[in-house]
Short mmCIF file of C-alpha atoms and ligand atoms in Angstrom, two decimals:
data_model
loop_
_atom_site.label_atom_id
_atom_site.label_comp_id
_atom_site.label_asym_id
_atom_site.label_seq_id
_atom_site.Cartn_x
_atom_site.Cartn_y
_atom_site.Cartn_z
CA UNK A 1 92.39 79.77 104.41
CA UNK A 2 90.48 76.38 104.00
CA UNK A 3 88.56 77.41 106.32
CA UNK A 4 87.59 80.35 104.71
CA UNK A 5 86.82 78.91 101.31
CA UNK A 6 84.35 75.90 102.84
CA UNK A 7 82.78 78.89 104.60
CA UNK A 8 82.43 80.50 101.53
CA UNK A 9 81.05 77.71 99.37
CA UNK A 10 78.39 77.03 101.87
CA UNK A 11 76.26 79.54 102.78
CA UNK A 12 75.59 83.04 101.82
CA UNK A 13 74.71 84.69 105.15
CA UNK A 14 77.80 83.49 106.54
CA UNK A 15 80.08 84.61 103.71
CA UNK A 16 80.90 87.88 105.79
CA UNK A 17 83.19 85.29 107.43
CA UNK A 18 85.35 85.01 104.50
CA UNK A 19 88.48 87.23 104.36
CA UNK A 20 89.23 88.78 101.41
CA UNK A 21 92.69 88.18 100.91
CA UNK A 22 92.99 84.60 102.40
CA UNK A 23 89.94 84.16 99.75
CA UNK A 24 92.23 86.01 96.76
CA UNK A 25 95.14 84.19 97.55
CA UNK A 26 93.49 80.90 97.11
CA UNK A 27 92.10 82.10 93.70
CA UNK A 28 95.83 82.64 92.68
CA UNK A 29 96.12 86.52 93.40
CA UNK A 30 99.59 87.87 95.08
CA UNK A 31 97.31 90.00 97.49
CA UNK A 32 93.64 91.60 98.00
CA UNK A 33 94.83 95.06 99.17
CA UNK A 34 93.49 98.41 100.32
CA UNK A 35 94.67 102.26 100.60
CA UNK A 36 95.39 102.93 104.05
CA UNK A 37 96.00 106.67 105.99
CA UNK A 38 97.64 107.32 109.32
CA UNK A 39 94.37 108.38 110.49
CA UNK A 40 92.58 104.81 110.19
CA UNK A 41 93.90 104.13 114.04
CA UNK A 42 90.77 106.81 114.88
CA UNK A 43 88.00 103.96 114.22
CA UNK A 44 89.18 101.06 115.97
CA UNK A 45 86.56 98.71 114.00
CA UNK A 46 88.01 100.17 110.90
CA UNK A 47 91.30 100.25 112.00
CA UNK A 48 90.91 96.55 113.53
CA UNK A 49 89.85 94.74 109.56
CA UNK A 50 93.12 97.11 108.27
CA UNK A 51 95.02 95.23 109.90
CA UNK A 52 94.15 91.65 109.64
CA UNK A 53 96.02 90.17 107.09
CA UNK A 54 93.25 87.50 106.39
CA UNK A 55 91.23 90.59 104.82
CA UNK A 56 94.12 92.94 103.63
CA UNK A 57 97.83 91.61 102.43
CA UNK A 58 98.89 94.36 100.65
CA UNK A 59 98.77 98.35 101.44
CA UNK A 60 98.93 101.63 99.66
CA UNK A 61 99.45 104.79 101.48
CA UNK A 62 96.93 107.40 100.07
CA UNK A 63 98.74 110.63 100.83
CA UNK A 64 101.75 109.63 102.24
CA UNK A 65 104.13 109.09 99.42
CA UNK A 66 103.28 112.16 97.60
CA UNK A 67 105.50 114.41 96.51
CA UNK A 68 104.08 117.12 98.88
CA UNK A 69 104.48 115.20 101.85
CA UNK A 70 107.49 113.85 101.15
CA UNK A 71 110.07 116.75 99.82
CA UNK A 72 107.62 119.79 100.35
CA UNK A 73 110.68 121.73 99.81
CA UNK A 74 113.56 121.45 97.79
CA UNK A 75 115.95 118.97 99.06
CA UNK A 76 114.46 118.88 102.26
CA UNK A 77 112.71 115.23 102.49
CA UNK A 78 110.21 114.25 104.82
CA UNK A 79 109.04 110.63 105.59
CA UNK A 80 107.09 110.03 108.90
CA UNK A 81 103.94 109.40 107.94
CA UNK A 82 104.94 106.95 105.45
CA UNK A 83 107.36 105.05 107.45
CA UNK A 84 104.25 104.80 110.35
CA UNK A 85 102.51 102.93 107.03
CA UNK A 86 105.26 100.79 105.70
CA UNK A 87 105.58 100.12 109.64
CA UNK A 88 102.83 99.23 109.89
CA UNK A 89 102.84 96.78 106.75
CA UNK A 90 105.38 95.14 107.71
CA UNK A 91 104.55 94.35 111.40
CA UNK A 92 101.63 92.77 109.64
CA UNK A 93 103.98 91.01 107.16
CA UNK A 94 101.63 92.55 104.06
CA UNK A 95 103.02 93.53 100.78
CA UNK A 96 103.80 97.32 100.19
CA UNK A 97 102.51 99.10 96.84
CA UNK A 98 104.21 102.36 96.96
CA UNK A 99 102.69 105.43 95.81
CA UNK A 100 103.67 107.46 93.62
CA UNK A 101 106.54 109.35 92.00
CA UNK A 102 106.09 111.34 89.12
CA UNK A 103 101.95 112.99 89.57
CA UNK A 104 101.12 116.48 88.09
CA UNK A 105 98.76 116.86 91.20
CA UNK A 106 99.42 116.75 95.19
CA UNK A 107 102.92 118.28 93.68
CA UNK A 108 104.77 121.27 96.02
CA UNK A 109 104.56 124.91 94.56
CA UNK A 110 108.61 124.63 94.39
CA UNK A 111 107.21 122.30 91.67
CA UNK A 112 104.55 123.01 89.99
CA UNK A 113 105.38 126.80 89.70
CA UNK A 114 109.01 126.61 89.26
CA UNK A 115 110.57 127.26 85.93
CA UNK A 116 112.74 124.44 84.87
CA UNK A 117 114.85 123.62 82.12
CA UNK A 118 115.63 120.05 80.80
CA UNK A 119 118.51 119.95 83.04
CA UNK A 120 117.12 121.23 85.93
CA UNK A 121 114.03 119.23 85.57
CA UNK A 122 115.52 115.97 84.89
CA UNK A 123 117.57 117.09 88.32
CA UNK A 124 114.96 117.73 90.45
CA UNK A 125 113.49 113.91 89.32
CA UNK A 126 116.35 112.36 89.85
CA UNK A 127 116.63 113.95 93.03
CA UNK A 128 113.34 113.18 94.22
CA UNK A 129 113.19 109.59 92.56
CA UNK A 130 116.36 108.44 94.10
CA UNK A 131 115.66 110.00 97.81
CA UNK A 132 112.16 108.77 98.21
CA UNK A 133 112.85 105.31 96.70
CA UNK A 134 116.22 105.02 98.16
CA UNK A 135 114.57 105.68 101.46
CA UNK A 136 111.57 102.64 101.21
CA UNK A 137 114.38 100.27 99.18
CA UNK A 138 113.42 96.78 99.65
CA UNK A 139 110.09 97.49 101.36
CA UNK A 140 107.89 98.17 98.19
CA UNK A 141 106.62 95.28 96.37
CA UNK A 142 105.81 98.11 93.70
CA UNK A 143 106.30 101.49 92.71
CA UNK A 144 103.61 103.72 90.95
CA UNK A 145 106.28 105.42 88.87
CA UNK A 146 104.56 107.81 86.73
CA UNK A 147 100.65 108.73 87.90
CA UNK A 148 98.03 110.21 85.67
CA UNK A 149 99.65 111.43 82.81
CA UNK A 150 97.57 111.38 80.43
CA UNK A 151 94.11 113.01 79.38
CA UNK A 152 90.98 111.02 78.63
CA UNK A 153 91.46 111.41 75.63
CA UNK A 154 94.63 109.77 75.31
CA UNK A 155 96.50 112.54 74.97
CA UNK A 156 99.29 113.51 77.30
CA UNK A 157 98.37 115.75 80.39
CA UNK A 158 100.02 119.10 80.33
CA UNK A 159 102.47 119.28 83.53
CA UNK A 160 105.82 120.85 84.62
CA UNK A 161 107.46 117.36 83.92
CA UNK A 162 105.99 117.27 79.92
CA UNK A 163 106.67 120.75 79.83
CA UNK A 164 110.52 120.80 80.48
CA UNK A 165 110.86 117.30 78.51
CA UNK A 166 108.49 116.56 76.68
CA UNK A 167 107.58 112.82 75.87
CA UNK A 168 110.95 111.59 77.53
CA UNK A 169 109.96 112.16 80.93
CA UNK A 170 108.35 108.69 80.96
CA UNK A 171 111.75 106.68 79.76
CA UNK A 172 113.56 108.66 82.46
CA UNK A 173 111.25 108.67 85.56
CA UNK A 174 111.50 104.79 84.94
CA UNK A 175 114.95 104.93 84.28
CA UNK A 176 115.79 106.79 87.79
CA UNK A 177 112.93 104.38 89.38
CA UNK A 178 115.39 101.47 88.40
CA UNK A 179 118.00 102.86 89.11
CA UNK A 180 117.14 103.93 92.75
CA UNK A 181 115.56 99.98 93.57
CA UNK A 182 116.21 97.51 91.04
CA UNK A 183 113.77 94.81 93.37
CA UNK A 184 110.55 96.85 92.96
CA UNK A 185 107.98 96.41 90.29
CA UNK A 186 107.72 99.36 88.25
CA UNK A 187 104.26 100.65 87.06
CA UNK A 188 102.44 103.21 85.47
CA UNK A 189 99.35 103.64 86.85
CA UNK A 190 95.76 106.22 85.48
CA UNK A 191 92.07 106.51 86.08
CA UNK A 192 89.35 105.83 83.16
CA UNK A 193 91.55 103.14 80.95
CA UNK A 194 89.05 100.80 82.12
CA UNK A 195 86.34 103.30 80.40
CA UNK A 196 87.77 104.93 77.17
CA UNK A 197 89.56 102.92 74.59
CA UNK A 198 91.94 105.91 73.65
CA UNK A 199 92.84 106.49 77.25
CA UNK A 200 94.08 102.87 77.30
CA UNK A 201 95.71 103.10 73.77
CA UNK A 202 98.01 106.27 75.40
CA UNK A 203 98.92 104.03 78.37
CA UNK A 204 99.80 101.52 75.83
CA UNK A 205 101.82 104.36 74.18
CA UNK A 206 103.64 105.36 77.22
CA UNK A 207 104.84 101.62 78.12
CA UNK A 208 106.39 101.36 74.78
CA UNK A 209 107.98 104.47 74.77
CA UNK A 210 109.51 103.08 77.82
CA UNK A 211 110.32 99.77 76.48
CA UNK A 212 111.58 101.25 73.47
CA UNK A 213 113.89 103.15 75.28
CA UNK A 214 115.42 100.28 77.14
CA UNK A 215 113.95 101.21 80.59
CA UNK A 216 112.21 98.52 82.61
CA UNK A 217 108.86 99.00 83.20
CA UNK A 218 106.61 95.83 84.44
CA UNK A 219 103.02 96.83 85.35
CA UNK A 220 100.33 98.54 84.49
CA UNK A 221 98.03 99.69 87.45
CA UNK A 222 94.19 100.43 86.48
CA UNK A 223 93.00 102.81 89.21
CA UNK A 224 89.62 101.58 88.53
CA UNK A 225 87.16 104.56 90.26
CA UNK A 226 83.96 103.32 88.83
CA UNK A 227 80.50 104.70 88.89
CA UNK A 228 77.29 102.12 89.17
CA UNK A 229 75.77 101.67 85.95
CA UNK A 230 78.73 102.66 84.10
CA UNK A 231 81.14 99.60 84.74
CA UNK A 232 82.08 98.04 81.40
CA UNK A 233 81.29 93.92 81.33
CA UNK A 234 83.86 91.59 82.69
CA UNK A 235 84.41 90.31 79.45
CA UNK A 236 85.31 94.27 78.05
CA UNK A 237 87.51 94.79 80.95
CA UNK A 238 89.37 91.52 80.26
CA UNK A 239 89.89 92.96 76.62
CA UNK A 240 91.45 96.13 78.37
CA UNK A 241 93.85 94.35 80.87
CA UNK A 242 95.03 91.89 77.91
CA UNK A 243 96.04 94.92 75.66
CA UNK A 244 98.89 95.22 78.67
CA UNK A 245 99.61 91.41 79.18
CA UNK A 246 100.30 91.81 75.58
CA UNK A 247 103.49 94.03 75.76
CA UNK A 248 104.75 91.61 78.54
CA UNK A 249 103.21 93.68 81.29
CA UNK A 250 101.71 92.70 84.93
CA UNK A 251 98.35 94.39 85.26
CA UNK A 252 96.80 95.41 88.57
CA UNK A 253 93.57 97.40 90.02
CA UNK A 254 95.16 99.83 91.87
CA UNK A 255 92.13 102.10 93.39
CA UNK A 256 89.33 100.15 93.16
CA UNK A 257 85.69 101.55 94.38
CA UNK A 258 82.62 101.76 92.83
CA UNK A 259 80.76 104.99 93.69
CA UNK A 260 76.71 105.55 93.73
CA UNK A 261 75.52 108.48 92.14
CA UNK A 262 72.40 110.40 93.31
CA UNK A 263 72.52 109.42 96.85
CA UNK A 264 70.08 107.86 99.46
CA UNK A 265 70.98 104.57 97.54
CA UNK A 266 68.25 102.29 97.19
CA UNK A 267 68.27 98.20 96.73
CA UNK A 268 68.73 98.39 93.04
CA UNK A 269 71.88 100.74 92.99
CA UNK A 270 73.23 97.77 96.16
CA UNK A 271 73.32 95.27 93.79
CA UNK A 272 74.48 96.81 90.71
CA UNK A 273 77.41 97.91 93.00
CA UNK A 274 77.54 94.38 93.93
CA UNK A 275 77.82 92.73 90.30
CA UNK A 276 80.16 95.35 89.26
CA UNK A 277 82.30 94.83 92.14
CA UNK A 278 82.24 91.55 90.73
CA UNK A 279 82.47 91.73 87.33
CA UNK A 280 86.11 93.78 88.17
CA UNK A 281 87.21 91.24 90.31
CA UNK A 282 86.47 88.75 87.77
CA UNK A 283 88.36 90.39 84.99
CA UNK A 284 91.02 90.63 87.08
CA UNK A 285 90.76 86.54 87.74
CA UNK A 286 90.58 86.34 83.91
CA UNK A 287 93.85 87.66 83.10
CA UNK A 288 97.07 85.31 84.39
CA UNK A 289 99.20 88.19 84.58
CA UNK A 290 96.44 90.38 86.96
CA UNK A 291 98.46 89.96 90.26
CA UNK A 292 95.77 91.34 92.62
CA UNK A 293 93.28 94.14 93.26
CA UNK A 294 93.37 97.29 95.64
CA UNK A 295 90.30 99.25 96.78
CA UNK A 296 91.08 102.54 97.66
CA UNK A 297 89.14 102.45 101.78
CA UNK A 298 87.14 100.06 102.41
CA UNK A 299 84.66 101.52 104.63
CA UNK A 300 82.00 104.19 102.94
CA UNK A 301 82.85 106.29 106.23
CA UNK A 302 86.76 106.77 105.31
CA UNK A 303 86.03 107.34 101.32
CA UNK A 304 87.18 109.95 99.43
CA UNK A 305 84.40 109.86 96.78
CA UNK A 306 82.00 112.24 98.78
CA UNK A 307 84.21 114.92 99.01
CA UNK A 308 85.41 115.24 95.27
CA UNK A 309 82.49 114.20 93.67
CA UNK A 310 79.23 115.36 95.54
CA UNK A 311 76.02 113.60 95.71
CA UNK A 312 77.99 110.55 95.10
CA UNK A 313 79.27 108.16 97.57
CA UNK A 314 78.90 104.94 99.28
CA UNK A 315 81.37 103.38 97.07
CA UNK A 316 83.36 100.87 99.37
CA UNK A 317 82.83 97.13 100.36
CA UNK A 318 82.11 97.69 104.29
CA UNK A 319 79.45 100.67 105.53
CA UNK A 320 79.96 103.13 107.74
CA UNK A 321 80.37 101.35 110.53
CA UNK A 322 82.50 98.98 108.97
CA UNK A 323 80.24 96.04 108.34
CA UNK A 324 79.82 93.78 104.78
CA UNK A 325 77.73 95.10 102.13
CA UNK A 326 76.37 93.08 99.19
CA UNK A 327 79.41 93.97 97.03
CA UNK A 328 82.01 92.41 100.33
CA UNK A 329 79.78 89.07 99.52
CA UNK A 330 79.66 89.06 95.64
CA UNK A 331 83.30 89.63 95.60
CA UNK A 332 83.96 86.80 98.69
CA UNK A 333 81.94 84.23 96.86
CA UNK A 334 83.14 85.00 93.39
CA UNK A 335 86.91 84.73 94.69
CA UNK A 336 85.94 81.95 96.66
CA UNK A 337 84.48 80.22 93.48
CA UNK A 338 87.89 80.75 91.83
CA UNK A 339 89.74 78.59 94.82
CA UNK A 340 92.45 76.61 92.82
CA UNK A 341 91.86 77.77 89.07
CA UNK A 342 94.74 79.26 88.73
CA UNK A 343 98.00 78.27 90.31
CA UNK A 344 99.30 80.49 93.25
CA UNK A 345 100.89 83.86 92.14
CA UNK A 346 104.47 83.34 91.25
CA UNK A 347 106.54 86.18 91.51
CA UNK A 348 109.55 84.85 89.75
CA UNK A 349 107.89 83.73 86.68
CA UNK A 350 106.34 87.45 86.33
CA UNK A 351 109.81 89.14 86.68
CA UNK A 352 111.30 86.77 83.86
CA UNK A 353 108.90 88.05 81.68
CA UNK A 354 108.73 91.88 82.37
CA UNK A 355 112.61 91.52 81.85
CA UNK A 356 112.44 91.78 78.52
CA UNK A 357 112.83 95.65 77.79
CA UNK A 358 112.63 95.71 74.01
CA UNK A 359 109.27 95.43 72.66
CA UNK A 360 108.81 92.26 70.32
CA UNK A 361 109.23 93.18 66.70
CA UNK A 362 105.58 92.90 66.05
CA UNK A 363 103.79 93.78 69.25
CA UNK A 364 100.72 91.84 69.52
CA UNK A 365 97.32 93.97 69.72
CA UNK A 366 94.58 92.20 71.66
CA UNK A 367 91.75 91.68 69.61
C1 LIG B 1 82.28 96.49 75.25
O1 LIG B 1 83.04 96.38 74.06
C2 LIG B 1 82.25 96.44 72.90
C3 LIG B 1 83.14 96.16 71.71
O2 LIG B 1 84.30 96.93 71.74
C4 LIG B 1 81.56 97.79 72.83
O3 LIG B 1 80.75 97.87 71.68
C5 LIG B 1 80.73 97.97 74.06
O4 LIG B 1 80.17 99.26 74.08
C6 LIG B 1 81.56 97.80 75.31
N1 LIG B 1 80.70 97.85 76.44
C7 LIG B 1 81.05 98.44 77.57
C8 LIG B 1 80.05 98.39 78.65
O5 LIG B 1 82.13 98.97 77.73
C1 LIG B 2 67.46 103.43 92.49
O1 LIG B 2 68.86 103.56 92.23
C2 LIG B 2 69.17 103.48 90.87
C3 LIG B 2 70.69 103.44 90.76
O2 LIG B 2 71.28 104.58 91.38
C4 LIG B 2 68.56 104.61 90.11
O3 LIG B 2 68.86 104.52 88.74
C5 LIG B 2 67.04 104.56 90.31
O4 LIG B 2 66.47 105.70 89.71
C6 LIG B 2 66.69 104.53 91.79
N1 LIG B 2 65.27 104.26 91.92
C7 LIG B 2 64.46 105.03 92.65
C8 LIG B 2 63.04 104.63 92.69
O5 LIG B 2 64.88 106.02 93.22
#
């Protein structure tokens, strides 16, 4: 880790040296983490920095966790590709964010196209909450509880889950999420808060209908899918992460990448990728309660930004062939520049505080 940090501090060029997590750990992070799929092992460079904890301590499965994959039919529940993750994670001794529960999307037909009552809805949760949690119990540092539930306009996404419950299937997805592993940190988690006020004010919403309810919840994940050129300041995303910290929540960056539009990049779209990298990283250093940042792949070759948003792409820290671009050494020198500012991430201290269930009579607002 010293090592790492002298490295850092000295010269540029040999900043590709530095390991991102060692680096983030130092700057008082719990972890610097990545998405990870059971396909990685088919580019052994890739595959090679996925699992060196020095880089990496923490992993999110992208697919594997999802209600699709595992109970693609009713009942019937399904778990090898995420056990060859958590596996995996654990061999490494790296922190498990588990992902995710509750998701309108990547949801079976059963599902999506059954018709459900309250009671058979809140069943089929229940079901699915306590099974697939049950199953990972102990191994998960955190849960992503509920996923994308809400429009960017701060409304709340139509789904088979709002439609049989309405607002109350936030309060109970938590509550089963408790129930089925009371040592896992429970979080919402959405794309775009970092971009649209309102979205962020419904997310705000949503934990307090869960706190109000009684129901643990302690984190808020921002997916954070940016687009060059479109990444609010530091000090704006700071003011986003705070309006969290401020109903006694952790706060994490749960998907990070920062995709180029309007592809062959050139120099100038590099190094706004690099500052914006940056500037998330630093918001994230900014905010006590910010416990660490996940990009979602790490190599432009394994992204999924080409395929779901066309002509964009070269989003991730490493290229195609898995070496350090310009954003790996903003983000190495800006963590590396952090070394010691904040004391070392401590997990105790967070849980006291996201104990608290009841929202305080006058619930601060970050201004
Ligand atoms: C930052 O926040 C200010 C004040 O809310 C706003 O006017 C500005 O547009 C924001 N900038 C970005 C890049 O989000
Ligand atoms: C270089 O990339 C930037 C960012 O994508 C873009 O705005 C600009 O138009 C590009 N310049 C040229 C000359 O293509």
């Amino acid at each position: 880790m010293k090592t790492a940090i002298l490295i850092g501090a000295v010269a540029g060029p040999l900043l590709a040296s530095a390991q991102l997590h060692a680096l983030a750990k130092d700057a008082g992070l719990l972890y610097f983490g990545t998405a990870v799929s059971p396909s990685d092992s088919n580019d052994g460079a890739y595959y090679r920095l996925s699992n060196d904890i020095k880089n990496f301590g923490q992993y999110t499965p992208d697919n594997a966790q999802k209600w699709d994959a595992t109970e693609p039919s009713r009942g019937r529940f399904t778990y090898g590709q995420a056990d060859s993750i958590v596996n995996r994670a654990i061999s490494n001794k790296m922190l498990m964010r588990c992902h995710t529960l509750v998701w309108y999307s990547q949801l079976p037909g059963w599902v999506s196209s059954g018709s459900w009552t309250k009671d058979t809805m809140t069943s089929v949760m229940q079901t699915h909450i306590s099974n697939v949690m049950g199953h990972f119990k102990g191994k998960c540092y955190a849960w992503d509880v509920v996923n994308e539930a809400l429009e960017d306009d701060g409304t709340y996404r139509n789904n088979p889950f709002l439609k049989a419950l309405g607002d109350s299937y936030f309060a109970l997805s938590f509550k089963f999420a408790a129930a089925a592993d009371p040592s896992t940190k429970l979080y919402y988690n959405d794309y775009n808060l970092e971009y649209f006020p309102v979205k962020a004010d419904g997310a705000v919403r949503i934990a307090k209908l869960v706190q109000a309810a009684g129901v643990p919840i302690h984190g808020m994940g921002l997916q954070a899918h940016m687009t060059i050129g479109r990444t609010p300041s530091r000090e704006n995303l700071t003011w986003t992460l705070n309006k969290y910290v401020a109903l006694g929540l952790d706060v994490a960056y749960t998907e990070l990448d920062v995709r180029i539009k309007n592809l062959p990049s050139n120099a100038t779209g590099i190094q706004m990728q690099a500052k914006e990298y940056a500037d998330i990283v630093g918001s994230c250093l900014d905010v006590p309660r910010c416990v660490g940042i996940t990009v979602w792949g790490f190599g432009d070759a394994h992204s999924w930004i080409p395929q779901t948003f066309p002509g964009a792409g070269e989003a991730c820290l490493f290229d195609r062939n898995s070496k350090p671009k310009p954003a790996f050494s903003s983000v190495s020198a800006l963590l590396a520049s952090a070394s010691g500012k904040r004391p070392p991430w401590n997990t105790a201290a967070s849980t006291a505080v996201a104990a608290v269930t009841k929202p305080a009579a006058a619930t601060p607002t970050a201004a």
